[in-house]
CSV table of C-alpha atoms in Angstrom, one decimal:
chain,number,residue,atom,x,y,z
A,1,MET,CA,146.3,88.2,116.1
A,2,GLY,CA,143.5,88.9,113.6
A,3,SER,CA,141.6,92.1,113.5
A,4,LEU,CA,139.1,92.6,116.3
A,5,LYS,CA,135.9,94.5,116.2
A,6,VAL,CA,135.5,97.2,118.8
A,7,VAL,CA,132.2,99.0,119.6
A,8,LEU,CA,132.3,102.4,121.5
A,9,LEU,CA,128.9,102.6,123.3
A,10,THR,CA,128.0,106.1,124.4
A,11,GLU,CA,125.0,106.8,126.7
A,12,SER,CA,125.8,110.5,126.8
A,13,ASN,CA,125.8,113.4,124.3
A,14,SER,CA,129.5,113.8,124.8
A,15,LEU,CA,130.3,113.1,121.1
A,16,ALA,CA,127.7,115.6,119.8
A,17,GLU,CA,128.9,118.8,118.2
A,18,ASN,CA,126.7,121.0,120.3
A,19,ALA,CA,127.6,119.4,123.6
A,20,ALA,CA,128.5,121.8,126.4
A,21,LEU,CA,132.0,122.1,127.8
A,22,PRO,CA,133.6,120.4,129.6
A,23,TYR,CA,131.2,117.6,128.7
A,24,LYS,CA,132.1,117.8,125.0
A,25,TYR,CA,135.8,118.1,125.8
A,26,TYR,CA,136.1,114.9,127.7
A,27,GLY,CA,133.9,113.0,125.2
A,28,HIS,CA,136.1,114.2,122.4
A,29,ILE,CA,139.3,113.2,124.1
A,30,LEU,CA,137.9,109.8,124.9
A,31,ARG,CA,136.8,109.2,121.3
A,32,GLU,CA,140.2,110.4,119.8
A,33,LYS,CA,142.2,108.1,122.2
A,34,ILE,CA,140.1,105.1,121.4
A,35,LEU,CA,140.2,105.6,117.7
A,36,ALA,CA,144.0,106.1,117.9
A,37,ILE,CA,144.6,103.0,119.9
A,38,THR,CA,142.3,100.8,117.8
A,39,GLU,CA,143.9,102.1,114.6
A,40,GLU,CA,147.4,101.4,115.9
A,41,LEU,CA,146.3,97.8,116.8
A,42,HIS,CA,144.6,97.4,113.4
A,43,TYR,CA,141.2,97.0,115.1
A,44,ARG,CA,137.9,98.1,113.6
A,45,CYS,CA,136.0,100.6,115.8
A,46,GLU,CA,132.4,101.7,115.5
A,47,CYS,CA,130.7,104.5,117.6
A,48,VAL,CA,127.1,103.7,118.7
A,49,ASP,CA,124.6,106.0,120.4
A,50,VAL,CA,122.8,103.8,122.9
A,51,HIS,CA,119.6,105.9,122.7
A,52,LYS,CA,119.3,105.0,119.0
A,53,LEU,CA,119.5,101.3,119.6
A,54,ASP,CA,116.5,99.0,119.6
A,55,PHE,CA,117.5,95.8,121.4
A,56,GLN,CA,114.3,94.1,120.0
A,57,GLU,CA,115.9,94.3,116.6
A,58,HIS,CA,118.4,91.6,115.4
A,59,GLU,CA,120.7,94.2,113.9
A,60,SER,CA,121.2,96.0,117.2
A,61,VAL,CA,121.7,92.8,119.1
A,62,ASN,CA,124.3,91.6,116.5
A,63,LYS,CA,126.3,94.7,116.9
A,64,PHE,CA,127.2,93.5,120.4
A,65,LEU,CA,127.2,89.7,119.8
A,66,ASN,CA,129.7,90.2,117.0
A,67,ALA,CA,131.9,92.6,118.9
A,68,ASP,CA,135.1,91.4,120.5
A,69,ILE,CA,135.3,94.4,122.8
A,70,VAL,CA,132.7,96.9,123.9
A,71,ILE,CA,133.8,100.2,125.5
A,72,MET,CA,131.2,102.1,127.4
A,73,ASP,CA,131.5,105.8,127.5
A,74,VAL,CA,130.0,106.9,130.8
A,75,THR,CA,131.5,110.4,130.6
A,76,ASN,CA,129.4,112.9,132.5
A,77,GLN,CA,129.8,116.2,134.3
A,78,ASP,CA,131.3,114.5,137.3
A,79,ARG,CA,134.0,113.0,135.0
A,80,ARG,CA,133.2,109.5,136.0
A,81,PRO,CA,136.0,107.1,134.8
A,82,THR,CA,135.3,105.1,131.7
A,83,PHE,CA,134.3,101.5,132.4
A,84,MET,CA,135.9,99.1,129.9
A,85,TYR,CA,135.2,95.4,129.8
A,86,GLN,CA,135.5,92.4,127.6
A,87,LYS,CA,132.1,91.9,125.9
A,88,GLY,CA,130.8,88.4,126.9
A,89,ASN,CA,132.6,86.5,124.1
A,90,ARG,CA,134.5,84.6,126.7
A,91,GLU,CA,131.3,83.9,128.6
A,92,ASN,CA,129.7,82.8,125.4
A,93,LYS,CA,132.5,80.4,124.6
A,94,PHE,CA,132.3,79.0,128.1
A,95,THR,CA,128.5,78.4,127.8
A,96,GLU,CA,128.8,76.9,124.3
A,97,SER,CA,131.3,74.4,125.7
A,98,PHE,CA,128.7,73.2,128.2
A,99,CYS,CA,130.5,74.9,131.0
A,100,GLN,CA,133.8,73.0,130.4
A,101,ASP,CA,136.0,75.6,128.8
A,102,GLN,CA,137.7,76.7,131.9
A,103,ASP,CA,140.3,78.8,130.0
A,104,SER,CA,137.5,81.1,128.6
A,105,LEU,CA,136.0,81.3,132.0
A,106,GLU,CA,139.2,82.4,133.7
A,107,LYS,CA,139.8,85.0,131.0
A,108,ALA,CA,136.3,86.3,131.3
A,109,ILE,CA,136.8,86.6,135.1
A,110,ASP,CA,140.0,88.5,134.5
A,111,TRP,CA,138.4,91.0,132.2
A,112,TYR,CA,135.5,91.6,134.6
A,113,ARG,CA,137.9,91.9,137.5
A,114,ARG,CA,139.8,94.6,135.7
A,115,GLY,CA,136.6,96.4,134.8
A,116,PHE,CA,135.3,96.3,138.4
A,117,ALA,CA,138.7,97.5,139.7
A,118,ALA,CA,138.6,100.5,137.3
A,119,ASP,CA,135.0,101.4,138.0
A,120,PRO,CA,133.4,99.6,141.0
A,121,ASN,CA,129.8,99.8,140.0
A,122,ILE,CA,127.0,97.2,140.6
A,123,TYR,CA,126.7,96.0,137.0
A,124,ALA,CA,130.4,95.1,136.7
A,125,GLY,CA,130.4,93.7,140.2
A,126,ILE,CA,127.4,91.4,139.8
A,127,ASN,CA,128.9,90.0,136.5
A,128,LEU,CA,132.2,89.3,138.2
A,129,LEU,CA,130.4,87.7,141.2
A,130,PHE,CA,128.4,85.5,138.8
A,131,LEU,CA,131.5,84.2,137.1
A,132,LEU,CA,133.1,83.5,140.4
A,133,ALA,CA,130.0,81.6,141.5
A,134,VAL,CA,130.1,79.6,138.2
A,135,ARG,CA,133.7,78.6,139.0
A,136,THR,CA,133.1,77.5,142.6
A,137,ASP,CA,130.4,76.9,145.3
A,138,ASP,CA,132.6,78.6,147.9
A,139,LEU,CA,131.5,82.3,148.0
A,140,LYS,CA,133.1,82.7,151.4
A,141,ASN,CA,136.5,83.2,149.9
A,142,SER,CA,138.0,86.7,150.3
A,143,GLU,CA,137.3,88.0,146.7
A,144,ALA,CA,133.7,86.9,146.4
A,145,TYR,CA,132.8,87.9,149.9
A,146,ARG,CA,134.4,91.3,149.4
A,147,ILE,CA,132.3,91.8,146.2
A,148,ILE,CA,129.1,90.8,148.0
A,149,ILE,CA,129.8,93.5,150.7
A,150,GLN,CA,130.6,96.1,148.0
A,151,LEU,CA,127.4,95.3,146.1
A,152,ASN,CA,125.3,95.5,149.2
A,153,ALA,CA,126.8,98.9,149.9
A,154,LEU,CA,126.3,100.2,146.4
A,155,LEU,CA,122.7,99.0,146.4
A,156,GLY,CA,122.2,100.7,149.8
A,157,LYS,CA,123.2,104.0,148.3
A,158,LYS,CA,120.3,103.7,145.8
A,159,GLY,CA,117.7,102.9,148.4
A,160,ARG,CA,117.3,101.8,152.0
A,161,SER,CA,115.2,98.8,151.0
A,162,LEU,CA,114.1,96.8,148.0
A,163,ARG,CA,110.9,98.8,147.6
A,164,ASP,CA,113.0,102.0,147.2
A,165,LEU,CA,114.6,100.7,144.0
A,166,THR,CA,112.8,101.8,140.9
A,167,ASP,CA,115.4,101.0,138.2
A,168,TYR,CA,115.0,97.5,136.7
A,169,TRP,CA,118.8,96.8,136.6
A,170,ASP,CA,119.2,97.7,140.3
A,171,VAL,CA,116.3,95.4,141.2
A,172,ALA,CA,117.7,92.7,138.9
A,173,THR,CA,121.1,93.0,140.6
A,174,TYR,CA,119.4,92.6,144.0
A,175,PHE,CA,117.7,89.5,142.6
A,176,GLU,CA,120.9,88.0,141.2
A,177,LEU,CA,122.9,88.9,144.3
A,178,HIS,CA,120.6,86.9,146.6
A,179,ALA,CA,120.1,84.1,144.0
A,180,VAL,CA,123.9,83.6,144.0
A,181,GLN,CA,123.9,83.4,147.8
A,182,ARG,CA,120.9,81.0,147.7
A,183,ASP,CA,118.9,83.4,149.8
A,184,TRP,CA,115.7,82.3,148.0
A,185,SER,CA,113.3,84.3,150.1
A,186,LYS,CA,114.8,87.7,149.2
A,187,ALA,CA,115.4,86.6,145.6
A,188,CYS,CA,111.7,85.9,145.3
A,189,LEU,CA,110.7,89.3,146.7
A,190,ALA,CA,113.0,90.9,144.2
A,191,ALA,CA,111.5,88.8,141.4
A,192,LEU,CA,108.0,90.1,142.1
A,193,HIS,CA,109.4,93.7,142.2
A,194,MET,CA,111.1,93.1,138.9
A,195,TYR,CA,107.8,91.8,137.4
A,196,LEU,CA,105.7,94.8,138.7
A,197,LEU,CA,108.1,97.2,136.9
A,198,ASN,CA,106.9,95.6,133.7
A,199,PRO,CA,110.3,95.7,131.9
A,200,PRO,CA,110.9,94.9,128.2
A,201,ILE,CA,111.4,91.2,127.5
A,202,TRP,CA,115.0,91.6,126.5
A,203,TYR,CA,115.8,92.9,130.0
A,204,LEU,CA,114.4,89.7,131.5
A,205,LYS,CA,116.3,87.6,128.9
A,206,SER,CA,119.6,89.2,130.0
A,207,THR,CA,118.9,88.4,133.7
A,208,ILE,CA,117.6,84.9,133.2
A,209,ASN,CA,120.4,83.9,130.9
A,210,ASN,CA,122.9,84.7,133.6
A,211,LEU,CA,121.0,82.5,136.1
A,212,LYS,CA,120.8,79.6,133.6
A,213,ILE,CA,124.6,79.7,133.1
A,214,LEU,CA,125.0,79.5,136.9
A,215,HIS,CA,122.4,76.7,137.2
A,216,GLN,CA,124.1,74.7,134.4
A,217,ALA,CA,127.6,75.1,136.0
A,218,THR,CA,126.3,74.1,139.4
A,219,ARG,CA,124.6,71.0,138.0
A,220,MET,CA,127.8,70.0,136.3
A,221,ARG,CA,129.7,70.3,139.5
A,222,ASN,CA,127.1,68.3,141.5
A,223,GLN,CA,127.3,65.5,138.9
A,224,GLN,CA,131.1,65.2,139.5
A,225,LYS,CA,130.7,65.0,143.3
A,226,PRO,CA,130.3,61.7,145.1
A,227,ARG,CA,126.6,60.7,145.3
A,228,GLU,CA,125.0,61.9,148.5
A,229,GLN,CA,121.6,61.5,150.0
A,230,PRO,CA,119.2,63.4,147.7
A,231,SER,CA,118.3,66.7,149.3
A,232,THR,CA,114.8,68.1,149.3
A,233,SER,CA,114.2,71.7,148.2
A,234,SER,CA,112.6,74.2,150.5
A,235,ASP,CA,109.3,76.0,149.8
A,236,ASP,CA,111.3,79.2,149.1
A,237,GLU,CA,113.5,77.4,146.6
A,238,ASP,CA,110.4,76.0,144.9
A,239,VAL,CA,109.0,79.5,144.6
A,240,TYR,CA,112.3,80.7,143.1
A,241,SER,CA,112.1,77.9,140.5
A,242,PHE,CA,108.6,79.2,139.7
A,243,TRP,CA,109.9,82.7,139.0
A,244,ILE,CA,112.6,81.3,136.7
A,245,ASP,CA,109.9,79.4,134.8
A,246,TYR,CA,107.6,82.5,134.9
A,247,PHE,CA,110.2,84.8,133.3
A,248,SER,CA,111.3,82.1,130.9
A,249,ASP,CA,107.6,81.8,129.8
A,250,ALA,CA,107.6,85.5,129.1
A,251,ILE,CA,110.7,85.2,127.0
A,252,ASN,CA,109.3,82.3,125.0
A,253,SER,CA,106.0,84.0,124.4
A,254,ASN,CA,108.0,86.9,122.7
A,255,LEU,CA,109.5,84.6,120.1
A,256,THR,CA,108.4,84.9,116.5
A,257,SER,CA,107.2,81.4,116.0
A,258,ASN,CA,103.4,80.8,116.0
A,259,GLU,CA,103.9,77.7,118.1
A,260,GLU,CA,105.4,79.7,121.0
A,261,LYS,CA,102.7,82.4,120.8
A,262,GLU,CA,100.0,79.9,121.4
A,263,LEU,CA,98.9,79.3,125.0
A,264,PRO,CA,100.5,76.1,126.4
A,265,ALA,CA,98.4,73.5,128.1
A,266,GLN,CA,99.7,74.8,131.4
A,267,VAL,CA,101.1,78.3,132.1
A,268,PRO,CA,102.6,79.9,135.3
A,269,ILE,CA,100.5,82.8,136.5
A,270,LEU,CA,100.1,85.2,139.5
A,271,VAL,CA,96.8,85.5,141.3
A,272,CYS,CA,96.2,88.7,143.2
A,273,ASP,CA,93.8,88.2,146.1
A,274,ASN,CA,93.2,88.6,149.8
A,275,TYR,CA,94.1,85.7,152.1
A,276,GLU,CA,93.4,85.0,155.7
A,277,LYS,CA,96.3,83.9,157.9
A,278,ASN,CA,96.1,81.3,160.6
A,279,ASP,CA,95.9,84.0,163.3
A,280,GLY,CA,92.8,85.4,161.7
A,281,THR,CA,94.4,88.5,160.2
A,282,THR,CA,93.9,89.3,156.5
A,283,LEU,CA,96.6,89.8,154.0
A,284,LYS,CA,95.4,92.1,151.2
A,285,ASN,CA,96.5,92.2,147.6
A,286,VAL,CA,98.8,89.2,147.9
A,287,TYR,CA,100.4,87.8,144.7
A,288,VAL,CA,100.3,84.1,144.8
A,289,GLU,CA,102.3,81.9,142.5
A,290,SER,CA,100.1,79.5,140.6
A,291,HIS,CA,99.6,77.5,137.4
A,292,LEU,CA,96.7,77.8,135.0
A,293,GLN,CA,95.3,74.9,133.0
A,294,LEU,CA,92.5,75.1,130.5
A,295,ASN,CA,90.6,71.8,129.9
A,296,PHE,CA,88.7,71.9,126.6
A,297,HIS,CA,86.9,69.1,124.8
A,298,THR,CA,87.5,66.3,127.4
A,299,GLY,CA,84.6,64.1,126.3
A,300,SER,CA,81.9,63.7,128.8
A,301,GLU,CA,83.8,65.7,131.4
A,302,PRO,CA,82.9,69.3,131.9
A,303,GLU,CA,85.2,71.9,130.4
A,304,THR,CA,87.1,73.7,133.2
A,305,LEU,CA,89.6,76.3,134.1
A,306,VAL,CA,91.9,75.0,136.8
A,307,ILE,CA,94.2,77.1,139.0
A,308,ARG,CA,96.8,75.3,141.2
A,309,THR,CA,98.5,77.5,143.8
A,310,LEU,CA,102.0,76.9,144.9
A,311,GLU,CA,102.6,75.7,148.4
A,312,LYS,CA,104.3,78.7,149.7
A,313,GLN,CA,104.1,80.0,153.3
A,314,LYS,CA,102.9,77.8,156.1
A,315,GLN,CA,101.5,80.8,158.0
A,316,LYS,CA,99.2,81.6,155.1
A,317,GLN,CA,95.9,79.8,155.2
A,318,THR,CA,94.6,79.3,151.7
A,319,GLU,CA,91.1,77.9,151.4
A,320,GLU,CA,91.9,75.9,148.2
A,321,SER,CA,95.2,74.9,146.8
A,322,VAL,CA,93.4,73.8,143.6
A,323,ARG,CA,90.5,75.8,142.3
A,324,THR,CA,88.4,74.4,139.5
A,325,ILE,CA,86.0,76.7,137.6
A,326,ASP,CA,83.4,75.4,135.2
A,327,MET,CA,83.7,77.2,131.8
A,328,ASN,CA,79.9,77.6,131.7
A,329,SER,CA,80.1,79.6,135.0
A,330,ILE,CA,82.4,82.3,133.6
A,331,ARG,CA,80.5,85.5,133.0
A,332,SER,CA,83.2,87.9,132.0
A,333,ILE,CA,86.9,88.3,131.4
A,334,ILE,CA,88.0,92.0,131.5
A,335,ASN,CA,91.4,93.2,130.3
A,336,VAL,CA,93.1,95.5,132.8
A,337,LYS,CA,94.0,98.7,131.0
A,338,ARG,CA,96.9,99.8,133.2
A,339,ASP,CA,98.8,96.4,133.0
A,340,ASN,CA,98.6,94.7,129.6
A,341,ARG,CA,99.5,91.4,131.2
A,342,SER,CA,96.5,91.1,133.6
A,343,VAL,CA,92.8,90.2,133.4
A,344,PHE,CA,89.9,90.2,135.8
A,345,LEU,CA,87.8,87.1,135.7
A,346,TYR,CA,84.3,86.9,137.1
A,347,ALA,CA,82.2,83.7,137.4
A,348,TYR,CA,79.3,82.1,139.3
A,349,GLU,CA,80.1,78.8,140.9
A,350,ASN,CA,76.4,78.1,140.9
A,351,ALA,CA,73.1,80.0,140.5
A,352,GLU,CA,73.6,81.8,143.9
A,353,ALA,CA,75.1,85.2,143.3
A,354,PHE,CA,76.9,85.2,146.7
A,355,LEU,CA,78.9,82.1,145.6
A,356,SER,CA,80.8,84.0,143.0
A,357,VAL,CA,84.4,83.8,142.0
A,358,GLU,CA,86.5,87.0,141.4
A,359,LEU,CA,90.1,86.7,140.3
A,360,GLN,CA,92.7,89.0,139.1
A,361,ILE,CA,95.2,87.0,137.0
A,362,PHE,CA,98.6,88.2,135.9
A,363,PHE,CA,100.2,86.4,133.0
A,364,SER,CA,104.0,86.5,132.4
A,365,SER,CA,103.6,88.8,129.3
A,366,ALA,CA,101.1,90.7,127.2
A,367,GLU,CA,101.5,88.0,124.6
A,368,ARG,CA,100.3,85.3,127.0
A,369,ARG,CA,97.3,87.4,127.9
A,370,THR,CA,96.4,87.8,124.3
A,371,ALA,CA,96.8,84.0,123.7
A,372,PHE,CA,94.5,83.4,126.7
A,373,ASN,CA,91.9,85.8,125.4
A,374,GLU,CA,92.0,84.2,122.0
A,375,LYS,CA,91.6,80.7,123.4
A,376,MET,CA,88.7,81.7,125.6
A,377,SER,CA,87.0,83.7,122.8
A,378,LYS,CA,87.0,80.6,120.6
A,379,TYR,CA,85.3,78.7,123.4
A,380,ARG,CA,82.8,81.4,124.2
A,381,LEU,CA,81.7,81.6,120.5
A,382,GLN,CA,80.6,78.0,120.9
A,383,THR,CA,78.5,78.7,123.9
A,384,SER,CA,75.1,80.4,124.4
A,385,ILE,CA,75.1,82.9,127.3
A,386,SER,CA,71.8,84.6,127.5
A,387,GLU,CA,72.7,87.4,129.9
A,388,VAL,CA,74.1,90.7,128.6
A,389,GLU,CA,77.8,91.3,129.1
A,390,PRO,CA,78.4,93.3,132.2
A,391,LYS,CA,79.5,96.9,131.8
A,392,PHE,CA,82.5,98.2,133.8
A,393,ASP,CA,83.1,101.7,135.0
A,394,VAL,CA,85.9,103.0,137.2
A,395,SER,CA,85.1,105.8,139.7
A,396,ASP,CA,86.7,107.4,142.7
A,397,LEU,CA,84.9,106.5,145.9
A,398,ASP,CA,86.9,108.3,148.5
A,399,LYS,CA,89.5,111.0,149.2
A,400,LEU,CA,92.3,108.5,149.5
A,401,ASN,CA,92.1,107.8,145.8
A,402,GLN,CA,91.2,104.2,146.3
A,403,LYS,CA,89.5,102.8,143.2
A,404,PHE,CA,86.6,100.4,143.1
A,405,LEU,CA,85.4,98.5,140.1
A,406,ILE,CA,81.6,98.7,139.9
A,407,VAL,CA,80.2,95.7,138.1
A,408,GLY,CA,76.7,96.3,136.7
A,409,LYS,CA,74.3,93.4,136.0
A,410,GLN,CA,70.8,93.3,134.6
A,411,THR,CA,69.5,92.2,138.0
A,412,SER,CA,69.2,94.6,140.9
A,413,GLU,CA,72.4,93.4,142.5
A,414,THR,CA,75.5,95.5,142.3
A,415,MET,CA,78.9,94.2,143.4
A,416,HIS,CA,81.8,96.3,144.4
A,417,ARG,CA,85.3,95.0,144.0
A,418,ASN,CA,88.3,96.8,145.5
A,419,LEU,CA,91.1,96.3,143.1
A,420,HIS,CA,94.8,96.6,143.6
A,421,LYS,CA,96.2,100.0,142.6
A,422,ASN,CA,97.9,98.5,139.5
A,423,THR,CA,94.6,97.7,137.9
A,424,ASN,CA,93.4,101.2,137.6
């Protein structure tokens, strides 16, 4: 066997000289044992402080991609056991073989199974469950079913409901757990929660890559089955597919190529608005999955901004599934300060002020918002808008700390817009 590269990843200060006892003691013992074992096996070992890593940098990422084994030091004052696992080389080999290298898959399952047995935490558990789901559609077998129960219990300790979870990786585990079980409705709720946490792009990339591996393996299995009557996807499954596209768009927009940074002809977006249900009640601040299309230079046809909403909930009554806005009617596009992925768009559908359009649009990433602004700026430079750009001020209007956006115009009209709390 050739020399293997081992990385000791510490998320504590247990290796620091000034660490307090017994914190320092257990960290020192751990380090000495690992170094002794790796030296005896003629492995190369490198100690890495996780707080000094920047996963946006290629050098940091390569430390792990090129490692054969990663050992995570989770030593703390409670003396939690160390969780050791095989770093995804086996997973990578399985993926690179187009989900056909079953030997690598079985070895990866074995490593994650050992890790979960040594330290049954949600991160080891969801990785093991994913690999089991890649291997088979039957999640009712004893091992997979037991892991699902354990994961639900572990997540329950972190919060009684999804909204109680504030750590991205906990929410992502909830998302992945229900995606594996094809519970699309709960998976979509978790996807929105993940998005609102505004995580770094590499967080999303890690989550979506797992789901793509599962999707590819499932598709391969389905191709090998006897041809059956084609099944139609449910509304919730369509929304789930939207979220995969949405997060993938965020990942693509973060790539270094100029082509990826430009705004595509059609992009997935979220529209935050109020909607009236069939029973007459109003749903406030609802995020609706949609697609945005900009139509420039279409000959004699007017240049338009088109928003197509996804057919989602039958009980929700949307006035328009397709909304077309003439470019000439757009009066202002305001960047939301608190969320660098969002804009507020204000337009007149005609000369009557009461027939106005107010939309809060959420792009998949800050890069997509920038690309949208750049494209709209190029267009607006070619137009002649005589009115002065509106001025926007944010002020407190009541003791409940609700914020209203006051939109000033040169005319005597003043319009008040109650924005969602994330736009403050």
